[in-house]
mmCIF file of C-alpha atoms and ligand atoms in Angstrom:
data_model
loop_
_atom_site.group_PDB
_atom_site.id
_atom_site.type_symbol
_atom_site.label_atom_id
_atom_site.label_comp_id
_atom_site.label_asym_id
_atom_site.label_seq_id
_atom_site.Cartn_x
_atom_site.Cartn_y
_atom_site.Cartn_z
ATOM 1 C CA MET A 1 -2.579 31.297 -13.763
ATOM 2 C CA ASN A 2 -1.954 31.170 -17.520
ATOM 3 C CA ILE A 3 -2.257 27.876 -19.375
ATOM 4 C CA ALA A 4 -1.037 26.883 -22.827
ATOM 5 C CA VAL A 5 -2.052 23.862 -24.888
ATOM 6 C CA VAL A 6 0.533 22.879 -27.496
ATOM 7 C CA GLY A 7 -1.061 20.874 -30.305
ATOM 8 C CA ALA A 8 -4.446 22.465 -29.601
ATOM 9 C CA THR A 9 -5.778 21.637 -33.084
ATOM 10 C CA GLY A 10 -4.988 17.931 -32.704
ATOM 11 C CA LEU A 11 -7.094 15.059 -31.414
ATOM 12 C CA VAL A 12 -5.521 14.996 -27.950
ATOM 13 C CA GLY A 13 -4.908 18.757 -27.700
ATOM 14 C CA SER A 14 -8.513 19.655 -28.459
ATOM 15 C CA LEU A 15 -9.667 17.102 -25.910
ATOM 16 C CA MET A 16 -7.273 18.617 -23.363
ATOM 17 C CA LEU A 17 -9.228 21.864 -23.753
ATOM 18 C CA LYS A 18 -12.507 20.040 -23.203
ATOM 19 C CA VAL A 19 -11.167 18.259 -20.105
ATOM 20 C CA LEU A 20 -9.763 21.533 -18.689
ATOM 21 C CA ALA A 21 -13.323 22.885 -18.878
ATOM 22 C CA GLU A 22 -14.941 19.710 -17.518
ATOM 23 C CA GLN A 23 -12.577 19.679 -14.547
ATOM 24 C CA ASN A 24 -13.137 23.407 -13.900
ATOM 25 C CA ILE A 25 -9.438 24.222 -14.039
ATOM 26 C CA PRO A 26 -9.171 27.955 -13.361
ATOM 27 C CA TYR A 27 -7.067 30.125 -15.654
ATOM 28 C CA GLU A 28 -6.621 33.784 -16.522
ATOM 29 C CA LYS A 29 -5.128 33.500 -20.001
ATOM 30 C CA LEU A 30 -5.262 30.520 -22.314
ATOM 31 C CA TYR A 31 -2.851 30.162 -25.233
ATOM 32 C CA LEU A 32 -3.631 27.715 -28.031
ATOM 33 C CA ILE A 33 -0.557 26.655 -29.936
ATOM 34 C CA ALA A 34 -0.124 24.623 -33.123
ATOM 35 C CA SER A 35 2.103 24.552 -36.181
ATOM 36 C CA GLN A 36 2.795 27.391 -38.568
ATOM 37 C CA ARG A 37 0.091 25.864 -40.833
ATOM 38 C CA SER A 38 -2.598 26.718 -38.293
ATOM 39 C CA ALA A 39 -1.270 30.109 -37.121
ATOM 40 C CA GLY A 40 -4.097 32.648 -36.957
ATOM 41 C CA LYS A 41 -6.827 29.995 -37.173
ATOM 42 C CA LYS A 42 -9.726 30.740 -34.828
ATOM 43 C CA ILE A 43 -10.885 28.214 -32.249
ATOM 44 C CA SER A 44 -13.992 28.663 -30.184
ATOM 45 C CA PHE A 45 -13.725 27.423 -26.592
ATOM 46 C CA ASN A 46 -15.722 28.194 -23.429
ATOM 47 C CA ASN A 47 -17.607 31.049 -25.137
ATOM 48 C CA ASN A 48 -14.401 32.725 -26.298
ATOM 49 C CA ILE A 49 -12.644 32.829 -29.645
ATOM 50 C CA TYR A 50 -8.923 32.090 -29.549
ATOM 51 C CA SER A 51 -6.391 32.654 -32.280
ATOM 52 C CA ILE A 52 -3.832 29.886 -32.752
ATOM 53 C CA ILE A 53 -0.257 31.030 -32.151
ATOM 54 C CA THR A 54 3.054 29.339 -32.962
ATOM 55 C CA LEU A 55 5.561 27.922 -30.483
ATOM 56 C CA ASP A 56 7.956 30.798 -31.095
ATOM 57 C CA GLU A 57 5.235 33.376 -30.443
ATOM 58 C CA ALA A 58 4.393 31.500 -27.233
ATOM 59 C CA LEU A 59 7.949 31.894 -25.981
ATOM 60 C CA ASP A 60 7.202 35.605 -25.475
ATOM 61 C CA LYS A 61 4.169 34.904 -23.284
ATOM 62 C CA ASN A 62 3.955 34.464 -19.560
ATOM 63 C CA ILE A 63 2.875 30.830 -19.253
ATOM 64 C CA ASP A 64 2.526 28.997 -15.932
ATOM 65 C CA PHE A 65 1.448 25.579 -17.211
ATOM 66 C CA ALA A 66 1.823 24.105 -20.680
ATOM 67 C CA LEU A 67 0.195 20.870 -21.799
ATOM 68 C CA PHE A 68 2.171 19.511 -24.757
ATOM 69 C CA SER A 69 0.672 17.124 -27.310
ATOM 70 C CA ALA A 70 2.334 17.915 -30.629
ATOM 71 C CA GLY A 71 4.692 14.953 -30.944
ATOM 72 C CA LYS A 72 8.142 14.011 -29.742
ATOM 73 C CA THR A 73 10.202 16.364 -31.917
ATOM 74 C CA VAL A 74 8.296 19.439 -30.729
ATOM 75 C CA SER A 75 8.556 18.340 -27.083
ATOM 76 C CA LEU A 76 12.274 17.609 -27.290
ATOM 77 C CA GLU A 77 12.977 21.080 -28.613
ATOM 78 C CA TYR A 78 10.389 23.268 -26.916
ATOM 79 C CA ALA A 79 9.579 21.721 -23.524
ATOM 80 C CA PRO A 80 12.972 22.796 -22.070
ATOM 81 C CA LEU A 81 12.520 26.311 -23.535
ATOM 82 C CA PHE A 82 9.086 26.650 -21.929
ATOM 83 C CA VAL A 83 10.502 25.413 -18.605
ATOM 84 C CA LYS A 84 13.353 27.933 -18.906
ATOM 85 C CA ASN A 85 10.744 30.667 -19.386
ATOM 86 C CA GLY A 86 9.087 29.705 -16.101
ATOM 87 C CA ALA A 87 6.397 27.240 -17.188
ATOM 88 C CA THR A 88 5.665 23.813 -15.769
ATOM 89 C CA VAL A 89 5.303 21.452 -18.725
ATOM 90 C CA ILE A 90 3.159 18.308 -18.771
ATOM 91 C CA ASP A 91 4.261 16.418 -21.847
ATOM 92 C CA ASN A 92 2.128 13.813 -23.570
ATOM 93 C CA SER A 93 4.825 12.691 -26.012
ATOM 94 C CA SER A 94 7.392 9.958 -25.451
ATOM 95 C CA ALA A 95 10.257 12.492 -25.553
ATOM 96 C CA TRP A 96 11.014 12.692 -21.835
ATOM 97 C CA ARG A 97 9.288 9.677 -20.326
ATOM 98 C CA MET A 98 12.372 7.592 -19.688
ATOM 99 C CA ASP A 99 14.618 10.496 -18.646
ATOM 100 C CA PRO A 100 15.596 9.615 -15.062
ATOM 101 C CA THR A 101 15.212 13.255 -14.004
ATOM 102 C CA VAL A 102 11.628 13.475 -15.331
ATOM 103 C CA PRO A 103 8.760 11.928 -13.355
ATOM 104 C CA LEU A 104 6.348 9.734 -15.310
ATOM 105 C CA VAL A 105 3.027 10.074 -13.557
ATOM 106 C CA VAL A 106 -0.400 8.509 -13.256
ATOM 107 C CA PRO A 107 -1.972 10.616 -10.481
ATOM 108 C CA GLU A 108 -3.843 7.686 -8.896
ATOM 109 C CA ILE A 109 -0.554 5.767 -8.611
ATOM 110 C CA ASN A 110 2.537 7.918 -8.092
ATOM 111 C CA PRO A 111 1.609 11.606 -7.556
ATOM 112 C CA GLU A 112 4.445 11.880 -5.022
ATOM 113 C CA ASP A 113 6.968 11.515 -7.885
ATOM 114 C CA ILE A 114 6.086 15.024 -9.115
ATOM 115 C CA LYS A 115 7.943 16.700 -6.206
ATOM 116 C CA ASP A 116 9.098 20.136 -7.440
ATOM 117 C CA ASN A 117 9.763 19.029 -11.026
ATOM 118 C CA ARG A 118 8.676 21.419 -13.745
ATOM 119 C CA LEU A 119 8.766 18.901 -16.581
ATOM 120 C CA ILE A 120 6.436 15.946 -16.047
ATOM 121 C CA ALA A 121 5.769 13.186 -18.542
ATOM 122 C CA ASN A 122 2.386 11.636 -19.292
ATOM 123 C CA PRO A 123 2.691 7.883 -19.964
ATOM 124 C CA ASN A 124 1.779 6.028 -23.137
ATOM 125 C CA CYS A 125 -1.967 5.431 -23.562
ATOM 126 C CA SER A 126 -1.795 1.623 -23.333
ATOM 127 C CA THR A 127 0.529 1.769 -20.328
ATOM 128 C CA ILE A 128 -2.031 3.928 -18.489
ATOM 129 C CA ALA A 129 -4.960 1.609 -19.234
ATOM 130 C CA MET A 130 -3.010 -1.498 -18.225
ATOM 131 C CA ILE A 131 -1.387 -0.071 -15.116
ATOM 132 C CA MET A 132 -4.654 1.350 -13.757
ATOM 133 C CA ALA A 133 -5.973 -2.230 -13.676
ATOM 134 C CA LEU A 134 -2.733 -3.597 -12.267
ATOM 135 C CA PHE A 135 -1.309 -1.245 -9.646
ATOM 136 C CA ASN A 136 -3.444 -2.047 -6.614
ATOM 137 C CA LEU A 137 -3.270 -5.777 -7.386
ATOM 138 C CA HIS A 138 0.508 -5.403 -7.594
ATOM 139 C CA ARG A 139 0.573 -3.606 -4.234
ATOM 140 C CA ARG A 140 -1.359 -6.464 -2.647
ATOM 141 C CA TYR A 141 0.148 -9.533 -4.377
ATOM 142 C CA THR A 142 3.391 -8.284 -6.084
ATOM 143 C CA ALA A 143 3.436 -8.813 -9.831
ATOM 144 C CA ARG A 144 6.392 -10.907 -10.970
ATOM 145 C CA ARG A 145 5.666 -11.192 -14.715
ATOM 146 C CA LEU A 146 3.272 -9.541 -17.167
ATOM 147 C CA VAL A 147 2.281 -10.753 -20.628
ATOM 148 C CA ILE A 148 0.509 -7.877 -22.362
ATOM 149 C CA SER A 149 -1.288 -7.814 -25.721
ATOM 150 C CA THR A 150 -2.910 -4.603 -26.879
ATOM 151 C CA TYR A 151 -5.669 -3.962 -29.417
ATOM 152 C CA GLN A 152 -5.177 -0.294 -30.209
ATOM 153 C CA SER A 153 -7.607 2.150 -31.753
ATOM 154 C CA VAL A 154 -6.633 4.151 -34.842
ATOM 155 C CA THR A 155 -7.234 7.334 -32.808
ATOM 156 C CA GLY A 156 -3.844 6.599 -31.217
ATOM 157 C CA SER A 157 -2.282 7.613 -34.554
ATOM 158 C CA GLY A 158 -3.950 11.049 -34.574
ATOM 159 C CA MET A 159 -6.052 12.354 -37.458
ATOM 160 C CA LYS A 160 -3.895 10.387 -39.901
ATOM 161 C CA GLY A 161 -5.081 7.087 -38.426
ATOM 162 C CA ILE A 162 -8.747 8.063 -38.452
ATOM 163 C CA ASN A 163 -8.511 9.435 -41.986
ATOM 164 C CA GLN A 164 -6.872 6.245 -43.269
ATOM 165 C CA LEU A 165 -9.555 3.999 -41.746
ATOM 166 C CA PHE A 166 -12.515 6.031 -42.975
ATOM 167 C CA ASP A 167 -11.042 6.845 -46.399
ATOM 168 C CA GLU A 168 -10.429 3.135 -46.951
ATOM 169 C CA ARG A 169 -13.949 2.340 -45.755
ATOM 170 C CA ALA A 170 -15.388 4.905 -48.180
ATOM 171 C CA GLY A 171 -13.268 3.532 -51.038
ATOM 172 C CA LYS A 172 -11.355 6.817 -51.334
ATOM 173 C CA PRO A 173 -7.613 7.064 -52.028
ATOM 174 C CA VAL A 174 -5.573 7.597 -48.851
ATOM 175 C CA SER A 175 -3.301 10.591 -49.350
ATOM 176 C CA ASN A 176 -1.159 10.367 -46.221
ATOM 177 C CA PRO A 177 -1.455 6.890 -44.693
ATOM 178 C CA ALA A 178 -0.633 6.268 -41.047
ATOM 179 C CA TYR A 179 0.076 2.559 -41.572
ATOM 180 C CA PRO A 180 2.057 0.536 -44.137
ATOM 181 C CA HIS A 181 -0.946 -1.722 -44.863
ATOM 182 C CA LYS A 182 -4.691 -1.380 -45.152
ATOM 183 C CA ILE A 183 -6.246 -1.009 -41.685
ATOM 184 C CA ASP A 184 -9.930 -1.390 -42.539
ATOM 185 C CA LEU A 185 -10.991 -5.065 -42.278
ATOM 186 C CA ASN A 186 -7.456 -5.831 -41.141
ATOM 187 C CA ILE A 187 -5.276 -5.884 -38.014
ATOM 188 C CA LEU A 188 -1.614 -4.961 -37.884
ATOM 189 C CA PRO A 189 0.785 -6.403 -35.270
ATOM 190 C CA HIS A 190 2.771 -3.204 -35.488
ATOM 191 C CA GLY A 191 2.794 -0.114 -33.226
ATOM 192 C CA GLY A 192 5.585 2.421 -33.682
ATOM 193 C CA ALA A 193 8.855 1.696 -35.464
ATOM 194 C CA PHE A 194 10.510 -1.726 -35.367
ATOM 195 C CA LEU A 195 13.644 -1.928 -33.242
ATOM 196 C CA ASP A 196 16.689 -4.083 -34.055
ATOM 197 C CA TYR A 197 15.677 -6.969 -31.813
ATOM 198 C CA GLY A 198 12.225 -7.504 -33.349
ATOM 199 C CA TYR A 199 10.034 -5.536 -30.948
ATOM 200 C CA THR A 200 8.316 -2.255 -31.745
ATOM 201 C CA GLU A 201 8.758 1.046 -29.920
ATOM 202 C CA GLU A 202 5.239 0.840 -28.477
ATOM 203 C CA GLU A 203 5.976 -2.605 -27.033
ATOM 204 C CA ILE A 204 9.118 -1.396 -25.304
ATOM 205 C CA LYS A 205 7.237 1.641 -23.936
ATOM 206 C CA LEU A 206 4.894 -0.768 -22.123
ATOM 207 C CA VAL A 207 7.871 -2.574 -20.587
ATOM 208 C CA ASN A 208 9.917 0.444 -19.509
ATOM 209 C CA GLU A 209 7.126 2.804 -18.489
ATOM 210 C CA THR A 210 5.371 0.209 -16.337
ATOM 211 C CA ARG A 211 8.585 -0.488 -14.416
ATOM 212 C CA LYS A 212 9.240 3.225 -13.946
ATOM 213 C CA ILE A 213 5.740 4.155 -12.703
ATOM 214 C CA LEU A 214 5.600 1.221 -10.281
ATOM 215 C CA HIS A 215 9.239 1.694 -9.187
ATOM 216 C CA ALA A 216 9.610 -1.993 -9.941
ATOM 217 C CA PRO A 217 12.618 -2.431 -12.235
ATOM 218 C CA ASP A 218 12.589 -6.205 -11.861
ATOM 219 C CA ILE A 219 9.074 -7.008 -13.114
ATOM 220 C CA GLN A 220 9.405 -9.264 -16.148
ATOM 221 C CA ILE A 221 7.281 -7.875 -18.957
ATOM 222 C CA THR A 222 6.663 -8.872 -22.541
ATOM 223 C CA ALA A 223 4.251 -7.109 -24.884
ATOM 224 C CA THR A 224 2.675 -7.339 -28.323
ATOM 225 C CA VAL A 225 1.047 -4.209 -29.725
ATOM 226 C CA VAL A 226 -1.657 -4.612 -32.348
ATOM 227 C CA ARG A 227 -3.497 -1.895 -34.283
ATOM 228 C CA VAL A 228 -7.154 -2.721 -34.932
ATOM 229 C CA PRO A 229 -9.720 -0.924 -37.109
ATOM 230 C CA VAL A 230 -11.675 0.608 -34.235
ATOM 231 C CA THR A 231 -12.103 4.042 -32.730
ATOM 232 C CA GLY A 232 -13.100 4.769 -29.148
ATOM 233 C CA GLY A 233 -10.398 3.116 -27.114
ATOM 234 C CA HIS A 234 -7.513 0.768 -26.639
ATOM 235 C CA SER A 235 -8.079 -2.728 -25.231
ATOM 236 C CA ILE A 236 -5.516 -4.751 -23.349
ATOM 237 C CA SER A 237 -5.296 -8.444 -22.567
ATOM 238 C CA LEU A 238 -3.174 -8.819 -19.434
ATOM 239 C CA ASN A 239 -1.795 -12.028 -17.988
ATOM 240 C CA VAL A 240 -0.124 -11.401 -14.659
ATOM 241 C CA GLU A 241 1.854 -13.775 -12.505
ATOM 242 C CA PHE A 242 2.005 -12.733 -8.857
ATOM 243 C CA GLU A 243 4.601 -13.663 -6.248
ATOM 244 C CA ASP A 244 1.825 -14.483 -3.812
ATOM 245 C CA GLU A 245 -1.304 -16.578 -4.133
ATOM 246 C CA PHE A 246 -4.396 -14.426 -4.647
ATOM 247 C CA ASP A 247 -8.043 -14.732 -3.834
ATOM 248 C CA LEU A 248 -10.318 -13.996 -6.796
ATOM 249 C CA GLN A 249 -12.976 -12.328 -4.644
ATOM 250 C CA ASP A 250 -10.267 -10.117 -3.166
ATOM 251 C CA VAL A 251 -9.096 -9.231 -6.706
ATOM 252 C CA TYR A 252 -12.650 -8.060 -7.486
ATOM 253 C CA SER A 253 -12.880 -6.090 -4.306
ATOM 254 C CA ILE A 254 -9.474 -4.414 -4.868
ATOM 255 C CA LEU A 255 -10.537 -3.401 -8.383
ATOM 256 C CA GLN A 256 -13.935 -2.222 -7.124
ATOM 257 C CA LYS A 257 -12.176 0.092 -4.668
ATOM 258 C CA THR A 258 -9.670 1.417 -7.219
ATOM 259 C CA GLU A 259 -10.528 4.999 -8.070
ATOM 260 C CA GLY A 260 -10.797 5.427 -11.842
ATOM 261 C CA VAL A 261 -11.513 1.741 -12.500
ATOM 262 C CA VAL A 262 -14.961 0.332 -13.303
ATOM 263 C CA ILE A 263 -15.563 -3.427 -13.335
ATOM 264 C CA ALA A 264 -17.634 -4.618 -16.293
ATOM 265 C CA ASP A 265 -17.598 -8.363 -15.832
ATOM 266 C CA ASN A 266 -20.681 -10.529 -16.076
ATOM 267 C CA PRO A 267 -20.211 -13.355 -18.578
ATOM 268 C CA LYS A 268 -23.817 -14.568 -18.121
ATOM 269 C CA GLU A 269 -25.053 -11.214 -19.436
ATOM 270 C CA ASN A 270 -22.263 -10.939 -22.072
ATOM 271 C CA LEU A 271 -20.915 -7.987 -20.118
ATOM 272 C CA TYR A 272 -17.257 -7.145 -20.705
ATOM 273 C CA PRO A 273 -15.401 -3.945 -21.622
ATOM 274 C CA THR A 274 -15.343 -2.819 -25.243
ATOM 275 C CA PRO A 275 -13.895 0.289 -26.916
ATOM 276 C CA GLN A 276 -17.446 1.551 -27.466
ATOM 277 C CA MET A 277 -18.146 1.221 -23.749
ATOM 278 C CA ALA A 278 -15.031 3.254 -22.939
ATOM 279 C CA GLU A 279 -15.411 5.947 -25.601
ATOM 280 C CA GLY A 280 -15.774 9.426 -24.107
ATOM 281 C CA LYS A 281 -15.260 8.183 -20.530
ATOM 282 C CA ASP A 282 -12.440 8.894 -18.126
ATOM 283 C CA GLU A 283 -12.493 5.510 -16.382
ATOM 284 C CA VAL A 284 -10.660 2.315 -17.238
ATOM 285 C CA PHE A 285 -13.079 -0.608 -17.667
ATOM 286 C CA VAL A 286 -11.949 -4.034 -16.494
ATOM 287 C CA GLY A 287 -13.551 -7.419 -17.134
ATOM 288 C CA ARG A 288 -12.933 -11.075 -18.090
ATOM 289 C CA ILE A 289 -11.264 -11.383 -14.689
ATOM 290 C CA ARG A 290 -10.303 -15.031 -14.300
ATOM 291 C CA ARG A 291 -7.669 -17.338 -12.944
ATOM 292 C CA ASP A 292 -5.079 -18.642 -15.391
ATOM 293 C CA PHE A 293 -5.272 -22.350 -14.556
ATOM 294 C CA SER A 294 -2.125 -23.146 -16.569
ATOM 295 C CA ARG A 295 0.201 -21.698 -13.962
ATOM 296 C CA ALA A 296 0.311 -20.912 -10.229
ATOM 297 C CA HIS A 297 -0.581 -17.379 -9.001
ATOM 298 C CA CYS A 298 -1.617 -16.235 -12.512
ATOM 299 C CA LEU A 299 -4.547 -14.037 -13.437
ATOM 300 C CA ASN A 300 -6.058 -12.979 -16.771
ATOM 301 C CA LEU A 301 -8.016 -9.798 -17.316
ATOM 302 C CA TRP A 302 -9.145 -7.466 -20.073
ATOM 303 C CA ALA A 303 -9.016 -3.677 -19.769
ATOM 304 C CA THR A 304 -10.370 -0.993 -22.079
ATOM 305 C CA ALA A 305 -9.975 2.776 -21.897
ATOM 306 C CA ASP A 306 -10.521 5.779 -24.129
ATOM 307 C CA ASN A 307 -6.920 6.299 -25.219
ATOM 308 C CA LEU A 308 -7.522 9.997 -25.923
ATOM 309 C CA ARG A 309 -9.028 10.584 -22.442
ATOM 310 C CA LYS A 310 -7.499 8.613 -19.534
ATOM 311 C CA GLY A 311 -4.796 7.473 -21.945
ATOM 312 C CA ALA A 312 -3.800 11.060 -22.749
ATOM 313 C CA ALA A 313 -5.811 14.277 -22.130
ATOM 314 C CA THR A 314 -7.512 13.345 -18.864
ATOM 315 C CA ASN A 315 -4.334 11.997 -17.277
ATOM 316 C CA ALA A 316 -2.448 15.164 -18.287
ATOM 317 C CA VAL A 317 -5.130 17.432 -16.805
ATOM 318 C CA GLN A 318 -5.208 15.279 -13.643
ATOM 319 C CA ILE A 319 -1.446 15.848 -13.300
ATOM 320 C CA LEU A 320 -2.052 19.595 -13.617
ATOM 321 C CA LYS A 321 -4.827 19.368 -11.021
ATOM 322 C CA THR A 322 -2.528 17.463 -8.663
ATOM 323 C CA ILE A 323 0.089 20.212 -8.922
ATOM 324 C CA ILE A 324 -2.261 23.159 -8.470
HETATM 325 P P1 A2P B 401 -1.413 21.537 -36.848
HETATM 326 O O1 A2P B 401 -2.894 21.266 -36.751
HETATM 327 O O2 A2P B 401 -1.103 22.954 -37.093
HETATM 328 O O3 A2P B 401 -0.689 20.581 -37.752
HETATM 329 P P2 A2P B 401 -2.796 15.000 -34.285
HETATM 330 O O4 A2P B 401 -1.795 14.066 -33.670
HETATM 331 O O5 A2P B 401 -4.175 14.799 -33.793
HETATM 332 O O6 A2P B 401 -2.722 14.987 -35.762
HETATM 333 O O7 A2P B 401 -2.353 16.491 -33.797
HETATM 334 C C1 A2P B 401 -1.050 16.966 -33.792
HETATM 335 C C2 A2P B 401 -1.022 18.358 -33.187
HETATM 336 O O8 A2P B 401 0.346 18.789 -33.106
HETATM 337 C C3 A2P B 401 -1.737 19.392 -34.028
HETATM 338 O O9 A2P B 401 -2.296 20.387 -33.188
HETATM 339 C C4 A2P B 401 -0.594 19.976 -34.858
HETATM 340 O O10 A2P B 401 -0.834 21.289 -35.335
HETATM 341 C C5 A2P B 401 0.494 20.025 -33.813
HETATM 342 N N1 A2P B 401 1.816 20.111 -34.421
HETATM 343 C C6 A2P B 401 2.378 19.260 -35.288
HETATM 344 N N2 A2P B 401 3.620 19.693 -35.655
HETATM 345 C C7 A2P B 401 3.828 20.855 -34.999
HETATM 346 C C8 A2P B 401 4.883 21.801 -34.929
HETATM 347 N N3 A2P B 401 5.997 21.622 -35.635
HETATM 348 N N4 A2P B 401 4.738 22.874 -34.137
HETATM 349 C C9 A2P B 401 3.604 23.054 -33.416
HETATM 350 N N5 A2P B 401 2.561 22.215 -33.426
HETATM 351 C C10 A2P B 401 2.669 21.110 -34.207
#
C-alpha cells in the first residue's frame, strides 16, 4: 500500500505523518507532496529521508491512498485526478464536503457513509469537536436546535496565523497577515470570508456539515465563529435544545461512554476543558455540562479539541484506518 500526503510541509500535513506513525498505519512507499516552492526539500520521517515532490510529479506515481491538506484550490483540481489514477483521497479541505456524492465522515459517527467511495471529505475542525460531544446525546434525545459559539485557535489558519500572533507579540512587523486586524490581545468575530447575508463561511460550515454528518437536515443551527489569540485547540460553547426531556446524570453517562470524548467537569476543583488541556491529544474534552434553565429540554456544554489533531489529521487518519 502506497500513501501520499499532500501538503506535507504544512501544519496539518506534517501532523498527518506523525499520526500515521502513531497509529502504525502500514505502507510500502510514502510520497510527500507540497508546492513547487518546497520541491526537493528533504524531510526526515520514521528514520527515512524523503524528498518533497510536486502534485504533477505525484500523478506519475502509483498511489493507493492520498491524504490532502493543501487548501481548497489544490483539492478541487487534484483530488479528482488522483482518484482517476486509482487513489482513494481523504480530503481535509472544504472543497468537497457538501458535494452530495462525497461522504463527510467522522469515524465514530458515520463510518458506514464511506461505502465504496474513493473521495472522502474530512469535516471542519470545529464541526468535529462539537459533533463528537453532541452525536450520542442527539441519538438519545434528538437535538432540535443548536446555538454554537466557537473560540478558535490561530493554528486553524496554518503557519500564517501562528506567525501573525507571535510576530505581533514580539513587536515585529507582520509580512503576510492571516487576519485583517491585530490578533494578539484581541479577539475577532470573523472566521473565513463574509457571505452576503452577514454570516461567515466558517459559520455556515458548522450548520451544513453538522446536518450532513448526522443525516438530520432539519436541525435548526446558528453559529458564531470567533478567532482568539491562543494555540493548542478550538473551544466551543454549545447550547442544545432536545425534542425530549433529558436526565443530566444520563447525559454524563452517555458522554462517559462516548469513544473519543473525555469529560473534564468538576467546578469545585476549577476543572473544565481548555485549549492547553487538549493540545497534542486526540480526544475531545467536554465540561461545563449544565441545564439551561431558561428553556425546556435545553443543555449547555463546553468542548475543546486540538483542531490540528481530532479536528484534522487524526480524523483523516482514522478514516484511512476505517477503510483499510
Ligand atoms: P509549501 O510548504 O510548499 O507552501 P499550512 O496551511 O500549514 O500553511 O500548509 C499548507 C500546505 O499546503 C503546505 O504543505 C504547502 O506547501 C501546501 N501547498 C500550498 N499550496 C500548494 C500548491 N499549490 N501545491 C501543492 N501544495 C501546496
